[in-house]
Coordinates of C-alpha atoms in Angstrom, one line a residue:
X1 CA 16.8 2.9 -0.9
X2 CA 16.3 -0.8 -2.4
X3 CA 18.8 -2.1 -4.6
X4 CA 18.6 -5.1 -6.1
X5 CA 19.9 -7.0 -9.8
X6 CA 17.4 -8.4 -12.7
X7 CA 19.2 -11.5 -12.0
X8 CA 19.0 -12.0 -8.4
X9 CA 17.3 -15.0 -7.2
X10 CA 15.5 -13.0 -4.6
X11 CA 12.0 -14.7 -2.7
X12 CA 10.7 -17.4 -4.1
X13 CA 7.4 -18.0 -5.2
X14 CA 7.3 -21.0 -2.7
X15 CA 8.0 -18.3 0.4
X16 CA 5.6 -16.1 -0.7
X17 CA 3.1 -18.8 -0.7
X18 CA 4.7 -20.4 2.5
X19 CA 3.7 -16.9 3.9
X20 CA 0.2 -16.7 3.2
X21 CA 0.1 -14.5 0.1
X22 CA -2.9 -16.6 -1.2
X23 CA -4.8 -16.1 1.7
X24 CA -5.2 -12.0 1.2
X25 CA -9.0 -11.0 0.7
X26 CA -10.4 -10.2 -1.9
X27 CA -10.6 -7.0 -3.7
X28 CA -14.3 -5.9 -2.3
X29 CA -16.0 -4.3 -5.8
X30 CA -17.8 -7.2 -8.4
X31 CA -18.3 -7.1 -12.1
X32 CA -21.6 -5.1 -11.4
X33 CA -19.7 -2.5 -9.9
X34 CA -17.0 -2.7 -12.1
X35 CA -18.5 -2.7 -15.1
X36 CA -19.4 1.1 -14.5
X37 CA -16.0 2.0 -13.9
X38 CA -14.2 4.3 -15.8
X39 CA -10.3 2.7 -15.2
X40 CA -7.1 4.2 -16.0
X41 CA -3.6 1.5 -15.8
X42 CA -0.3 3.3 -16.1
X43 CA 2.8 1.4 -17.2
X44 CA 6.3 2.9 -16.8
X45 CA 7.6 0.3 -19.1
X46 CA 5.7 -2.2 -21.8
X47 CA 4.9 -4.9 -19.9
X48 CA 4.5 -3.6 -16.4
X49 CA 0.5 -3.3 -17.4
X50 CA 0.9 -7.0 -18.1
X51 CA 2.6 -8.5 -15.0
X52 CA 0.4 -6.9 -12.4
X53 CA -2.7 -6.1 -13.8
X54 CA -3.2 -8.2 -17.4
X55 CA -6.3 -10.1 -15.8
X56 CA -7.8 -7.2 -14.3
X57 CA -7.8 -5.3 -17.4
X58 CA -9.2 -8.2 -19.0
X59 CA -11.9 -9.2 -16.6
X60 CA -12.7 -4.8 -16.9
X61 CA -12.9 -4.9 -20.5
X62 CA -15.2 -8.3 -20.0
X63 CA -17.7 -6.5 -17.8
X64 CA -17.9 -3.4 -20.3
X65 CA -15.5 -1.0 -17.8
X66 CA -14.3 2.2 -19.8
X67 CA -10.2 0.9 -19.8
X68 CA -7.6 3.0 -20.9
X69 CA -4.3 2.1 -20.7
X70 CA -1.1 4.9 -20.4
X71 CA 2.1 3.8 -21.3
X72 CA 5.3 6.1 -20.2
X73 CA 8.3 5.2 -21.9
X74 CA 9.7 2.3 -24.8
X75 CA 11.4 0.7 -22.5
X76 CA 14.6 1.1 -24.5
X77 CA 16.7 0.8 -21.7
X78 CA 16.5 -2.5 -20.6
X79 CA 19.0 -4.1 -22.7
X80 CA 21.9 -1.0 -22.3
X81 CA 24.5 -3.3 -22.7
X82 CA 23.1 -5.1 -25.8
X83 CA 26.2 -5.3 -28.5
X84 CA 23.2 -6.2 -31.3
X85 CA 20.2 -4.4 -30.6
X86 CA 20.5 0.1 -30.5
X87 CA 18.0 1.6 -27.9
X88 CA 16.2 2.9 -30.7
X89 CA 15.6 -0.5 -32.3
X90 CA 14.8 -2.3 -28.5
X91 CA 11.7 0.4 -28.4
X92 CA 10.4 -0.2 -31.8
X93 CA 10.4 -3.8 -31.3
X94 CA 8.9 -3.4 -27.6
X95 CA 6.4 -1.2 -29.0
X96 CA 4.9 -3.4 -31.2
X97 CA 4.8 -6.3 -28.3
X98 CA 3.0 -3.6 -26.3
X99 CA 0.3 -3.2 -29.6
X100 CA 0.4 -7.3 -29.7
X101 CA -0.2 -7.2 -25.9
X102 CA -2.9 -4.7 -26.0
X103 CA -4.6 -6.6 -29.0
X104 CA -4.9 -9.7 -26.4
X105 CA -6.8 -7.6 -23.8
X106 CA -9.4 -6.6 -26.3
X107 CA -8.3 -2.8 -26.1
X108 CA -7.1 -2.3 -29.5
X109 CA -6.3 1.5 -29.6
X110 CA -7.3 2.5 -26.1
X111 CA -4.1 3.4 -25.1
X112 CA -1.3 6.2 -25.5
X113 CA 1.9 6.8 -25.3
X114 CA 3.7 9.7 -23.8
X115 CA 7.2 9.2 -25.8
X116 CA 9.1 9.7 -22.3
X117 CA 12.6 8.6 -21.6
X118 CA 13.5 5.2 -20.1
X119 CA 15.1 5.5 -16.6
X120 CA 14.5 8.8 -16.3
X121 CA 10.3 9.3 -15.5
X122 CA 11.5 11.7 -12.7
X123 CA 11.9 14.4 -14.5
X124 CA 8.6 13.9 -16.7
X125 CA 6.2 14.1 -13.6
X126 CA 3.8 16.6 -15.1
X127 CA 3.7 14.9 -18.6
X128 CA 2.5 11.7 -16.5
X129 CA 0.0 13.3 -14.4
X130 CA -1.1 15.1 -17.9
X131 CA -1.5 11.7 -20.0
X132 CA -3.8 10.3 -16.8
X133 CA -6.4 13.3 -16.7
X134 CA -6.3 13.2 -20.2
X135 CA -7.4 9.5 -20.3
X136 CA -10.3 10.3 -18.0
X137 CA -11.0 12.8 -20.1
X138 CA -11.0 10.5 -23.3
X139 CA -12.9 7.8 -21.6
X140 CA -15.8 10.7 -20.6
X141 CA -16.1 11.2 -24.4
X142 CA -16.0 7.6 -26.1
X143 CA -17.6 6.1 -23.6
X144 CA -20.9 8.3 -22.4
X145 CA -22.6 5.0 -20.6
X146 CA -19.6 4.9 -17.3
X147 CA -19.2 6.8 -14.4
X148 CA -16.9 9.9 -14.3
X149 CA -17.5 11.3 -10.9
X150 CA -14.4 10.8 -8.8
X151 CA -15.8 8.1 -7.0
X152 CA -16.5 6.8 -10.6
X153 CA -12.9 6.3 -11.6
X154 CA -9.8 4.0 -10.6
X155 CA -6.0 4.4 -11.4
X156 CA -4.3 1.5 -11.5
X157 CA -0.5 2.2 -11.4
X158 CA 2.8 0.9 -10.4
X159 CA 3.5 0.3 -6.5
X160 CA 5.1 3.3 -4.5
X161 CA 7.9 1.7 -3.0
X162 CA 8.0 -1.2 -5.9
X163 CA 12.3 -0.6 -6.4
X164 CA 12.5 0.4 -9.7
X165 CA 13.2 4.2 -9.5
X166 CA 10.5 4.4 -12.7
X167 CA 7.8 2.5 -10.8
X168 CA 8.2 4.3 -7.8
X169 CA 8.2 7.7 -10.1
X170 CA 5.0 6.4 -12.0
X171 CA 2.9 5.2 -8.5
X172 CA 3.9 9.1 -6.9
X173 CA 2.4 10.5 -9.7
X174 CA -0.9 8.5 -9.6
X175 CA -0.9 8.5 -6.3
X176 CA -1.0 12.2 -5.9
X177 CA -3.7 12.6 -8.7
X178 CA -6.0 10.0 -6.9
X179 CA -6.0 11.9 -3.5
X180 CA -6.1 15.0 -5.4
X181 CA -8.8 14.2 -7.1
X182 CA -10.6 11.6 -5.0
X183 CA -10.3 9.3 -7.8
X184 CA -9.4 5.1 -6.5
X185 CA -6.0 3.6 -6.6
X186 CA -5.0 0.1 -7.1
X187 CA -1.2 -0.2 -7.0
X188 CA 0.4 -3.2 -8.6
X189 CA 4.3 -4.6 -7.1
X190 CA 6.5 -5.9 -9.6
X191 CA 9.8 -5.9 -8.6
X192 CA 8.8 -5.9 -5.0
X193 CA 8.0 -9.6 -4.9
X194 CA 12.1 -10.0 -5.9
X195 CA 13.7 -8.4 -3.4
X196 CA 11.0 -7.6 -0.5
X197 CA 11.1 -10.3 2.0
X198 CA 8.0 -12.3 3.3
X199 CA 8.8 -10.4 6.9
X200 CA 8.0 -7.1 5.2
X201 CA 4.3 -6.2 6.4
X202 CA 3.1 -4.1 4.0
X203 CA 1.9 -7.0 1.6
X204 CA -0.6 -8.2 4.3
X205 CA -2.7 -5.4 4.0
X206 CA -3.3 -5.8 0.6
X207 CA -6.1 -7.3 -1.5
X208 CA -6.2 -10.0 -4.3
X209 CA -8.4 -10.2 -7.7
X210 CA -8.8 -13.5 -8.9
X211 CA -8.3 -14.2 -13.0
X212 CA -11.3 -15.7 -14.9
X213 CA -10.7 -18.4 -17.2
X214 CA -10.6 -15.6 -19.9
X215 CA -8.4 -13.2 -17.8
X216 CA -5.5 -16.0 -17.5
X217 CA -5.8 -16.6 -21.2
X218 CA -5.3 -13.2 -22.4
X219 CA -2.7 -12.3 -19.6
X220 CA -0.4 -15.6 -20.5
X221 CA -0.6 -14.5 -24.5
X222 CA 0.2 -10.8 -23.9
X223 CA 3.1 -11.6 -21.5
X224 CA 4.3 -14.3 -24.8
X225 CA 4.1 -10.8 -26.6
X226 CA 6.7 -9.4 -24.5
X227 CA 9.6 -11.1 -26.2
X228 CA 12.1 -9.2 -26.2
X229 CA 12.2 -8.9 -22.0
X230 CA 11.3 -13.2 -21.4
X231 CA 13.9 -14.0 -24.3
X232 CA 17.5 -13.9 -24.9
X233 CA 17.7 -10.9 -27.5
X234 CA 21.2 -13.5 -28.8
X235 CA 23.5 -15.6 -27.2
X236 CA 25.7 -12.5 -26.6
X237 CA 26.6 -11.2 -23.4
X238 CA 24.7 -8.4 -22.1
X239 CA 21.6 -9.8 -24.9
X240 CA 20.3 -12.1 -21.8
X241 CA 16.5 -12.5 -20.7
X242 CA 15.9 -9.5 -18.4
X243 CA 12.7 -11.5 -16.9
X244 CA 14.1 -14.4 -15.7
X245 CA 12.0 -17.6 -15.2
X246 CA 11.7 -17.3 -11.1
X247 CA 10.9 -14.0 -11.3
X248 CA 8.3 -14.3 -14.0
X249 CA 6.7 -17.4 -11.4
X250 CA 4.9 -14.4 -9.5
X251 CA 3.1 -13.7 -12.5
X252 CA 1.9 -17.0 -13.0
X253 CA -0.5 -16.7 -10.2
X254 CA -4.3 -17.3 -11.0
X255 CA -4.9 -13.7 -9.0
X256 CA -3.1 -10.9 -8.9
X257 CA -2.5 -8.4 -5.7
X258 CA -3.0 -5.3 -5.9
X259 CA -3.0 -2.4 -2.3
X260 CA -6.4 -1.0 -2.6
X261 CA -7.2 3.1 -1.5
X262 CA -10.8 3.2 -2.3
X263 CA -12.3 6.5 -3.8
X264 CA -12.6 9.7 -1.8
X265 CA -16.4 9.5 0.2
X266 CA -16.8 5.8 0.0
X267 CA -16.6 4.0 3.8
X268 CA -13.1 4.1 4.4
X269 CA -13.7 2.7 7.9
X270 CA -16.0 -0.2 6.5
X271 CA -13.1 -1.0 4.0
X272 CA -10.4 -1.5 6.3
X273 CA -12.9 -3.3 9.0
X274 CA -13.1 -6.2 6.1
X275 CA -9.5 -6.1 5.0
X276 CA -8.5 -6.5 8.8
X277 CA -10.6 -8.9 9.3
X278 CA -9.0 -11.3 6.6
X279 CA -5.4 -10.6 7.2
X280 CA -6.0 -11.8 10.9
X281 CA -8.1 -14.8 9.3
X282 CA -5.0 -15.5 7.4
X283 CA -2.3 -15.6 9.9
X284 CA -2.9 -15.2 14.3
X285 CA -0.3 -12.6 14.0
X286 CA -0.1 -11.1 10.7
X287 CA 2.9 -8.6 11.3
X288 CA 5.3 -11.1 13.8
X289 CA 4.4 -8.5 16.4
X290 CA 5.2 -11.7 19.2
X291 CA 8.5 -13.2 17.7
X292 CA 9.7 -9.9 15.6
X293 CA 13.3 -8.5 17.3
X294 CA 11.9 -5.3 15.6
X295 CA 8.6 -5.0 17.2
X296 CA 9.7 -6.5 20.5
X297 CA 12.4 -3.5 20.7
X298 CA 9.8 -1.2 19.6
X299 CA 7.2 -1.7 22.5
X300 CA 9.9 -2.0 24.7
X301 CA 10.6 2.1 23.3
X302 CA 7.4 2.8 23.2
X303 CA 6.7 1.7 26.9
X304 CA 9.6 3.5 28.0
X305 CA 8.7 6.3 26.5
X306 CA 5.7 7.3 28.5
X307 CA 6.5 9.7 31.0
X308 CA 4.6 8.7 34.2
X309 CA 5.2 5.6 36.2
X310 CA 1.1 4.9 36.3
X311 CA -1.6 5.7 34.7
X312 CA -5.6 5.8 36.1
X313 CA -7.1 5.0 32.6
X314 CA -5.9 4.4 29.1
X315 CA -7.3 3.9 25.5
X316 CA -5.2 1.8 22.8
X317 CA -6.4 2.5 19.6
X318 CA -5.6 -0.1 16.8
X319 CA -4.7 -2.7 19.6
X320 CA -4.4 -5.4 17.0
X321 CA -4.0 -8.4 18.5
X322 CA -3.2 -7.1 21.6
X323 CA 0.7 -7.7 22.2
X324 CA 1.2 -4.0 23.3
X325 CA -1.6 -3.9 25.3
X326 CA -0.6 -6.5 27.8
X327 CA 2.4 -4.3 28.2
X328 CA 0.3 -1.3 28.8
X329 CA -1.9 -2.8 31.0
X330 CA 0.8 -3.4 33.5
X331 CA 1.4 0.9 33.5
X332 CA -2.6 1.3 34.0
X333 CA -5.0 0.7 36.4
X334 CA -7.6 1.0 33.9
X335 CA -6.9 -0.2 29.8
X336 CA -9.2 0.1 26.9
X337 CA -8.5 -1.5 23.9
X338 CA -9.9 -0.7 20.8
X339 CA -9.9 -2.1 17.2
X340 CA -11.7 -2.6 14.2
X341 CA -11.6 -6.2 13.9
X342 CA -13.0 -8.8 15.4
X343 CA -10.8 -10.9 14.6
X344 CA -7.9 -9.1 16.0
X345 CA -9.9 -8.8 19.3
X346 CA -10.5 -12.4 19.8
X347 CA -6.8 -12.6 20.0
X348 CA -6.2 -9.5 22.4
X349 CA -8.8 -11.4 24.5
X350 CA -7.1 -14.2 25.2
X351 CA -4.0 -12.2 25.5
X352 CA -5.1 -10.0 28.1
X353 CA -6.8 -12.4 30.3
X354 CA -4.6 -11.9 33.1
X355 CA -5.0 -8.2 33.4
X356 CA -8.3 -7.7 35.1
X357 CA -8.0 -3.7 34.4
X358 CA -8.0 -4.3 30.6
X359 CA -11.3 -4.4 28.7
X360 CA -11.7 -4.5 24.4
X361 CA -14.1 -2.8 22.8
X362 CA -15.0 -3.2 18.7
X363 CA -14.7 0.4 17.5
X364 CA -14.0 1.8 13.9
X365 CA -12.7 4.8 15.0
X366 CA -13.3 8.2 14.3
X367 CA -17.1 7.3 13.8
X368 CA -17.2 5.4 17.1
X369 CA -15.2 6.1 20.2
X370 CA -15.4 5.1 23.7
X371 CA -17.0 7.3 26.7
X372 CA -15.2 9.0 29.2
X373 CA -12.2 10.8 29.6
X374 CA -8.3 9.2 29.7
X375 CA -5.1 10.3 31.1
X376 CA -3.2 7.9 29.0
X377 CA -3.7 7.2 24.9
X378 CA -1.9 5.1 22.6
X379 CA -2.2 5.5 19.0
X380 CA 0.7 3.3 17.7
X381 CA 0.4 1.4 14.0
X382 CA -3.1 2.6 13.0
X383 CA -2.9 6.8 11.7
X384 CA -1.8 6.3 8.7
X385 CA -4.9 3.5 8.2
X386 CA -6.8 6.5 8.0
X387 CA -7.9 9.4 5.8
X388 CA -6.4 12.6 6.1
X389 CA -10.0 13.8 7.2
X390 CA -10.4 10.4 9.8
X391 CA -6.7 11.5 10.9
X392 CA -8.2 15.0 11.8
X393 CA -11.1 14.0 13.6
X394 CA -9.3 11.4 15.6
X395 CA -6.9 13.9 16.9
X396 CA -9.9 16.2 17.6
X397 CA -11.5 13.7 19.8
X398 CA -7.9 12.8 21.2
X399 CA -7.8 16.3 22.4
X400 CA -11.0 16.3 23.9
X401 CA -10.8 13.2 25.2
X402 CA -7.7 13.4 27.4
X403 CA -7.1 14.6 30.3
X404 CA -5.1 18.4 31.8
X405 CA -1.1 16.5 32.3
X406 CA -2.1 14.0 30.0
X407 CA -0.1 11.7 27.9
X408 CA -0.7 11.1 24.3
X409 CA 1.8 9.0 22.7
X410 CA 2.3 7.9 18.9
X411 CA 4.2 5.6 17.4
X412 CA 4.2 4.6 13.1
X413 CA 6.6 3.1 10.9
X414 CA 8.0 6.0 8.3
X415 CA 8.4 3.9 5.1
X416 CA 5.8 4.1 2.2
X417 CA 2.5 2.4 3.5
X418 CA 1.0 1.3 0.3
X419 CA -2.7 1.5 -0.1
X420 CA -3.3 4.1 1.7
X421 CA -2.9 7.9 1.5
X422 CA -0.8 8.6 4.6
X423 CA 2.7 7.7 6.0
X424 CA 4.0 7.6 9.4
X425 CA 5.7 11.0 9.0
X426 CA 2.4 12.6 7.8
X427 CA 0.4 11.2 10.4
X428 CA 3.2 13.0 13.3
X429 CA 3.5 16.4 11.1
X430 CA -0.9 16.4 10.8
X431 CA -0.6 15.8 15.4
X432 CA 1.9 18.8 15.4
X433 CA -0.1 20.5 13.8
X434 CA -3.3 20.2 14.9
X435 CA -2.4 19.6 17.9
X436 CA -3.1 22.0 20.9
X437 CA 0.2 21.0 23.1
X438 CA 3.6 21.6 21.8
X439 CA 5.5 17.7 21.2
X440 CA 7.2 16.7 24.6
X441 CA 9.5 14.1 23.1
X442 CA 10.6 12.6 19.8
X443 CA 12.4 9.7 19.1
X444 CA 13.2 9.0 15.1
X445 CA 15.6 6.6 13.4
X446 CA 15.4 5.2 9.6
X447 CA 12.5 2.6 10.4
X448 CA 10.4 4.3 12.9
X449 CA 9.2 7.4 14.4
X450 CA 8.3 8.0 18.0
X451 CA 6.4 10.8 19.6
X452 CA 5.1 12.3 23.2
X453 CA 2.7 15.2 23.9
X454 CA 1.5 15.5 27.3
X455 CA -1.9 17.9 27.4
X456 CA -1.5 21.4 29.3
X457 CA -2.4 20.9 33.4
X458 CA -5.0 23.6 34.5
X459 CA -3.0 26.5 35.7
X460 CA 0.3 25.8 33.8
X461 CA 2.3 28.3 31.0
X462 CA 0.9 26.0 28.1
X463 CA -2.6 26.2 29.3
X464 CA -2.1 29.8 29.9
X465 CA -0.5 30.2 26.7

């Protein structure tokens, strides 16, 4: 669980863009595209909508997008020390910063609030996914002219993962409705950028959307509106700023980041072809799989973990940029590498020039895969990239692709992926249990989860069973 303090100095602006945070790509739909959009922004708190998305709402209400925006809670806890200022009082006043904040984003009365509890959203997880289908609903009726097909309409919610027990509630919730429903989802981080560190990967599959001239404008003068959490409420203890001016830095940015699932039926594969392309752009080796402590004991696992000394031919799938691979490659007479970047390969190129047995191949799996039949496959980093139906059908073609006394080996990191629909856990429960072979080993600790099937050999009890 992440715990951190409002007033912690946390990661810097400056590290983040030390690290490349600038550099994400961007988020792939235009203001044509937008503009038929029917969008839905849920805040736990008032100004959550503000700090990560206030210039996409404005640059949606710009191109003539159907915006409604969802608000949770007051926000009366924030100050729960405050010796001049009741709860009840902090959410009136934060209410009508909310109404002055919405005023500066051209919605006006285009929003609702669901009266829910500060600090407490986890009990309230049906009223939440309630106030978002009735939004699309509302947005259906006012506004006949945008699209309400699923692949029509966007939530834009709080990160999964973001720290703030709320947030975390808030992105669930929206999360589950948008894979539900096969509605899009754009989380937002808040909090994250405080105490995550630039080492975490998650951020570098992410996307950014840039703020018009207009967008900056009415993002600056609705985060002014929120006085109350930028301002000292007195000189009192406990009354202090709850936004301090380092933290309030991120949100200063002329984009804003947001992780990107796109909308049930659109090209996953394509999507994910493009974001990986950029984040290799952006850095040669996006996740520190060469100098990472982590990721060095992880292949060393990984490598150990398969149960014959040599293998006739392999298939890595998601090779990256090929750090794995050159360790596979000495366990295999044979090694295909596949991934769906370019970029990545160019790297895993040069990286496997002096193993002659190794060959890359650009694939966006499941739609493409390689010919022939393995004894050896890797799928390590890369399931839970996929949808649940891509998941599926890679597994299928897994199965038919490797050999009787195979190995088949996975490998994913088990916190909250955010952007896309599956974890690392759900990826290994989906192989168990589709799946033809029973698991032959597992390895799990808090970060990571490790797993071995080895396919039934003609002849043995599995086969026969």
């Amino acid at each position: 669980m992440v715990t951190f303090a409002h007033a912690d100095a946390g990661t810097s602006e400056d590290e983040w863009l030390q690290a490349g945070v600038d550099l994400l790509p961007e988020f792939p739909l235009d203001d044509a595209e937008l503009a038929g959009l029917t969008v839905v922004v849920l805040a736990a708190h008032p100004d959550d909508e503000t700090l990560g998305a206030g210039g996409l709402i404005s640059r949606l209400v710009d191109v003539g997008a159907a915006v409604r925006v969802v608000l949770c809670s007051a926000g009366e806890a924030s100050h729960p020390h405050s010796p001049t200022t009741t709860p009840g009082e902090l959410a009136t006043r934060r209410l009508q910063e909310f109404e002055e904040a919405m005023a500066a984003f051209g919605l006006g009365a285009h929003w609702t609030f669901l009266r829910l509890p500060d600090g407490q959203l986890g009990h309230h997880r049906p009223a939440i996914s309630d106030g978002l289908r009735a939004a699309v609903r509302d947005a259906a009726v006012r506004d006949p002219a945008v699209g309400t097909r699923p692949s029509d309409v966007v939530l834009v919610a709080p990160l999964r993962g973001d720290g703030h027990s709320d947030h975390d509630v808030a992105g669930s919730v929206a999360a589950q409705l948008a894979e539900a429903r096969g509605y899009g989802l754009l989380e937002y981080p808040i909090w994250y950028w405080l105490w995550a560190s630039v080492a975490d990967g998650r951020w570098r599959g992410w996307v950014r959307s840039e703020l018009t001239a207009r967008g900056r404008e009415a993002k600056f003068a609705a985060l002014r509106a929120h006085r109350s959490q930028t301002e000292p409420l007195s000189g009192q203890p406990g009354d202090e700023a709850l936004l301090q001016e380092r933290f309030v830095d991120h949100f200063r940015r002329t984009w804003e980041t947001f992780a990107w699932t796109p909308p049930s039926g659109s090209n996953t594969a394509a999507d994910a072809e493009r974001v990986f392309d950029a984040v290799h752009l952006a850095s040669g080796d996006p996740w520190d799989y060469a100098s990472s402590w982590y990721e060095k004991r992880k292949r060393g696992l990984t490598v150990a973990a398969l149960p014959n000394p040599r293998y006739a031919r392999g298939l890595e799938l998601g090779c990256s940029t090929g750090v794995l691979s050159v360790e596979l490659a000495q366990r295999c007479e044979q090694l295909v590498c596949v991934d769906a970047s370019s970029e990545a390969l160019a790297s895993a190129n040069a990286r496997l020039v002096d193993s002659p047995g190794a060959t890359t191949a650009h694939m966006t799996v499941p739609d493409q895969w390689p010919d022939g039949r393995f004894d050896l496959i890797v799928i390590s980093e890369v399931g839970y990239y996929l949808s649940p139906a891509e998941l599926d059908a890679v597994l299928d073609k897994s199965e038919d692709s490797l050999l009787p006394g195979g190995t088949l080996v996975m490998c994913h990191w088990r916190r909250p992926i955010s952007g896309w629909s599956l974890d690392g856990d759900s990826v290994h429960a989906a192989a168990r249990a589709r799946l033809p072979w029973p698991s032959d080993a597992v390895y799990r600790e808090k970060a990571f989860i490790l797993e071995t099937f080895v396919s039934a050999a003609p002849g043995s009890a599995d086969a026969r069973d």
